[in-house]
Amino acid sequence: MAINGTRFLKLGNAREFTISRHALARLREYAGREFETDEAFSRFCESRQLRFEEMMERGYRPGFKQRQQQGIPSWYFLLPELGNELIAVISKTENSGEYAWVTTYTPNPQSKANVAWVDHSFAKMIS
């Protein structure tokens, strides 16, 4: 069962949570309106965590494994309905207890092509 942003921060013993300017800019670009930091944080708290496999099923190819090899854990959260699928990418800094919303994803031509590819390969497997 997926957890929400609030529970994630509680379970992770978060001491700080920051939202990067880049993440806010992408949120604004994809949602089509401005977000104050407080509202963005509130949306994150209501979000639902996605497993890496769910990200792949949606067509995303996040840099999860590269960040993991660098010792930077990351998580993905589906934000509440804003008229477009929006995913917050969260990272944790080394042993500091600080979590950061580093970027925001939304479907793009590449992710949509990846979904078509996944669906197509699955269809071949069951034929």
PDB file of C-alpha atoms in Angstrom, residues 15-89:
ATOM      1  CA  ARG A  15      14.152  17.282  10.012  1.00  0.00           C
ATOM      2  CA  GLU A  16      13.787  19.543   6.970  1.00  0.00           C
ATOM      3  CA  PHE A  17      11.934  19.518   3.680  1.00  0.00           C
ATOM      4  CA  THR A  18      12.883  21.928   0.936  1.00  0.00           C
ATOM      5  CA  ILE A  19      11.423  22.524  -2.489  1.00  0.00           C
ATOM      6  CA  SER A  20      13.920  23.537  -5.138  1.00  0.00           C
ATOM      7  CA  ARG A  21      13.285  26.487  -7.419  1.00  0.00           C
ATOM      8  CA  HIS A  22      13.595  24.089 -10.324  1.00  0.00           C
ATOM      9  CA  ALA A  23      10.817  21.854  -8.934  1.00  0.00           C
ATOM     10  CA  LEU A  24       8.550  24.885  -8.380  1.00  0.00           C
ATOM     11  CA  ALA A  25       9.286  26.218 -11.875  1.00  0.00           C
ATOM     12  CA  ARG A  26       8.392  22.891 -13.449  1.00  0.00           C
ATOM     13  CA  LEU A  27       5.278  22.619 -11.276  1.00  0.00           C
ATOM     14  CA  ARG A  28       4.220  26.077 -12.479  1.00  0.00           C
ATOM     15  CA  GLU A  29       5.000  25.210 -16.103  1.00  0.00           C
ATOM     16  CA  TYR A  30       3.122  21.896 -16.065  1.00  0.00           C
ATOM     17  CA  ALA A  31       0.139  22.988 -13.960  1.00  0.00           C
ATOM     18  CA  GLY A  32      -0.207  26.312 -15.757  1.00  0.00           C
ATOM     19  CA  ARG A  33      -0.235  28.492 -12.656  1.00  0.00           C
ATOM     20  CA  GLU A  34       1.952  29.844  -9.864  1.00  0.00           C
ATOM     21  CA  PHE A  35       2.427  27.911  -6.612  1.00  0.00           C
ATOM     22  CA  GLU A  36       3.573  29.358  -3.326  1.00  0.00           C
ATOM     23  CA  THR A  37       5.919  27.094  -1.399  1.00  0.00           C
ATOM     24  CA  ASP A  38       3.274  26.423   1.269  1.00  0.00           C
ATOM     25  CA  GLU A  39       0.717  25.282  -1.295  1.00  0.00           C
ATOM     26  CA  ALA A  40       3.258  23.068  -3.059  1.00  0.00           C
ATOM     27  CA  PHE A  41       4.216  21.514   0.285  1.00  0.00           C
ATOM     28  CA  SER A  42       0.540  20.929   1.085  1.00  0.00           C
ATOM     29  CA  ARG A  43       0.110  19.166  -2.280  1.00  0.00           C
ATOM     30  CA  PHE A  44       3.146  17.001  -1.531  1.00  0.00           C
ATOM     31  CA  CYS A  45       1.695  16.040   1.871  1.00  0.00           C
ATOM     32  CA  GLU A  46      -1.448  14.790   0.086  1.00  0.00           C
ATOM     33  CA  SER A  47       0.496  12.980  -2.650  1.00  0.00           C
ATOM     34  CA  ARG A  48       0.761   9.211  -3.054  1.00  0.00           C
ATOM     35  CA  GLN A  49       4.114   7.452  -3.271  1.00  0.00           C
ATOM     36  CA  LEU A  50       4.824   5.522  -6.470  1.00  0.00           C
ATOM     37  CA  ARG A  51       7.124   2.518  -6.621  1.00  0.00           C
ATOM     38  CA  PHE A  52       9.918   2.495  -9.207  1.00  0.00           C
ATOM     39  CA  GLU A  53       7.982  -0.181 -11.125  1.00  0.00           C
ATOM     40  CA  GLU A  54       4.935   2.103 -11.290  1.00  0.00           C
ATOM     41  CA  MET A  55       7.119   4.852 -12.722  1.00  0.00           C
ATOM     42  CA  MET A  56       8.311   2.464 -15.428  1.00  0.00           C
ATOM     43  CA  GLU A  57       4.720   1.390 -16.178  1.00  0.00           C
ATOM     44  CA  ARG A  58       3.808   5.067 -16.664  1.00  0.00           C
ATOM     45  CA  GLY A  59       6.610   5.421 -19.208  1.00  0.00           C
ATOM     46  CA  TYR A  60       9.099   7.338 -17.079  1.00  0.00           C
ATOM     47  CA  ARG A  61      12.749   6.356 -17.005  1.00  0.00           C
ATOM     48  CA  PRO A  62      13.909   8.117 -13.835  1.00  0.00           C
ATOM     49  CA  GLY A  63      17.567   8.273 -12.804  1.00  0.00           C
ATOM     50  CA  PHE A  64      16.824   6.168  -9.704  1.00  0.00           C
ATOM     51  CA  LYS A  65      19.639   3.661 -10.125  1.00  0.00           C
ATOM     52  CA  GLN A  66      22.270   6.301 -10.988  1.00  0.00           C
ATOM     53  CA  ARG A  67      21.362   8.343  -7.907  1.00  0.00           C
ATOM     54  CA  GLN A  68      21.306   5.179  -5.782  1.00  0.00           C
ATOM     55  CA  GLN A  69      24.838   4.274  -6.942  1.00  0.00           C
ATOM     56  CA  GLN A  70      25.939   7.763  -5.886  1.00  0.00           C
ATOM     57  CA  GLY A  71      24.412   7.167  -2.445  1.00  0.00           C
ATOM     58  CA  ILE A  72      21.489   9.527  -3.090  1.00  0.00           C
ATOM     59  CA  PRO A  73      18.164   7.806  -2.406  1.00  0.00           C
ATOM     60  CA  SER A  74      15.112   9.082  -4.275  1.00  0.00           C
ATOM     61  CA  TRP A  75      11.357   8.580  -4.188  1.00  0.00           C
ATOM     62  CA  TYR A  76       8.446   9.499  -6.457  1.00  0.00           C
ATOM     63  CA  PHE A  77       5.078  10.939  -5.439  1.00  0.00           C
ATOM     64  CA  LEU A  78       1.975  11.410  -7.576  1.00  0.00           C
ATOM     65  CA  LEU A  79       0.579  14.834  -6.713  1.00  0.00           C
ATOM     66  CA  PRO A  80      -3.170  15.331  -6.233  1.00  0.00           C
ATOM     67  CA  GLU A  81      -5.140  16.127  -9.357  1.00  0.00           C
ATOM     68  CA  LEU A  82      -4.033  19.404 -10.900  1.00  0.00           C
ATOM     69  CA  GLY A  83      -5.377  18.773 -14.401  1.00  0.00           C
ATOM     70  CA  ASN A  84      -2.232  16.924 -15.474  1.00  0.00           C
ATOM     71  CA  GLU A  85      -0.235  14.017 -14.089  1.00  0.00           C
ATOM     72  CA  LEU A  86       2.482  15.568 -11.924  1.00  0.00           C
ATOM     73  CA  ILE A  87       5.132  13.626 -10.056  1.00  0.00           C
ATOM     74  CA  ALA A  88       7.376  15.062  -7.356  1.00  0.00           C
ATOM     75  CA  VAL A  89      10.893  13.613  -7.249  1.00  0.00           C
TER      76      VAL A  89
END
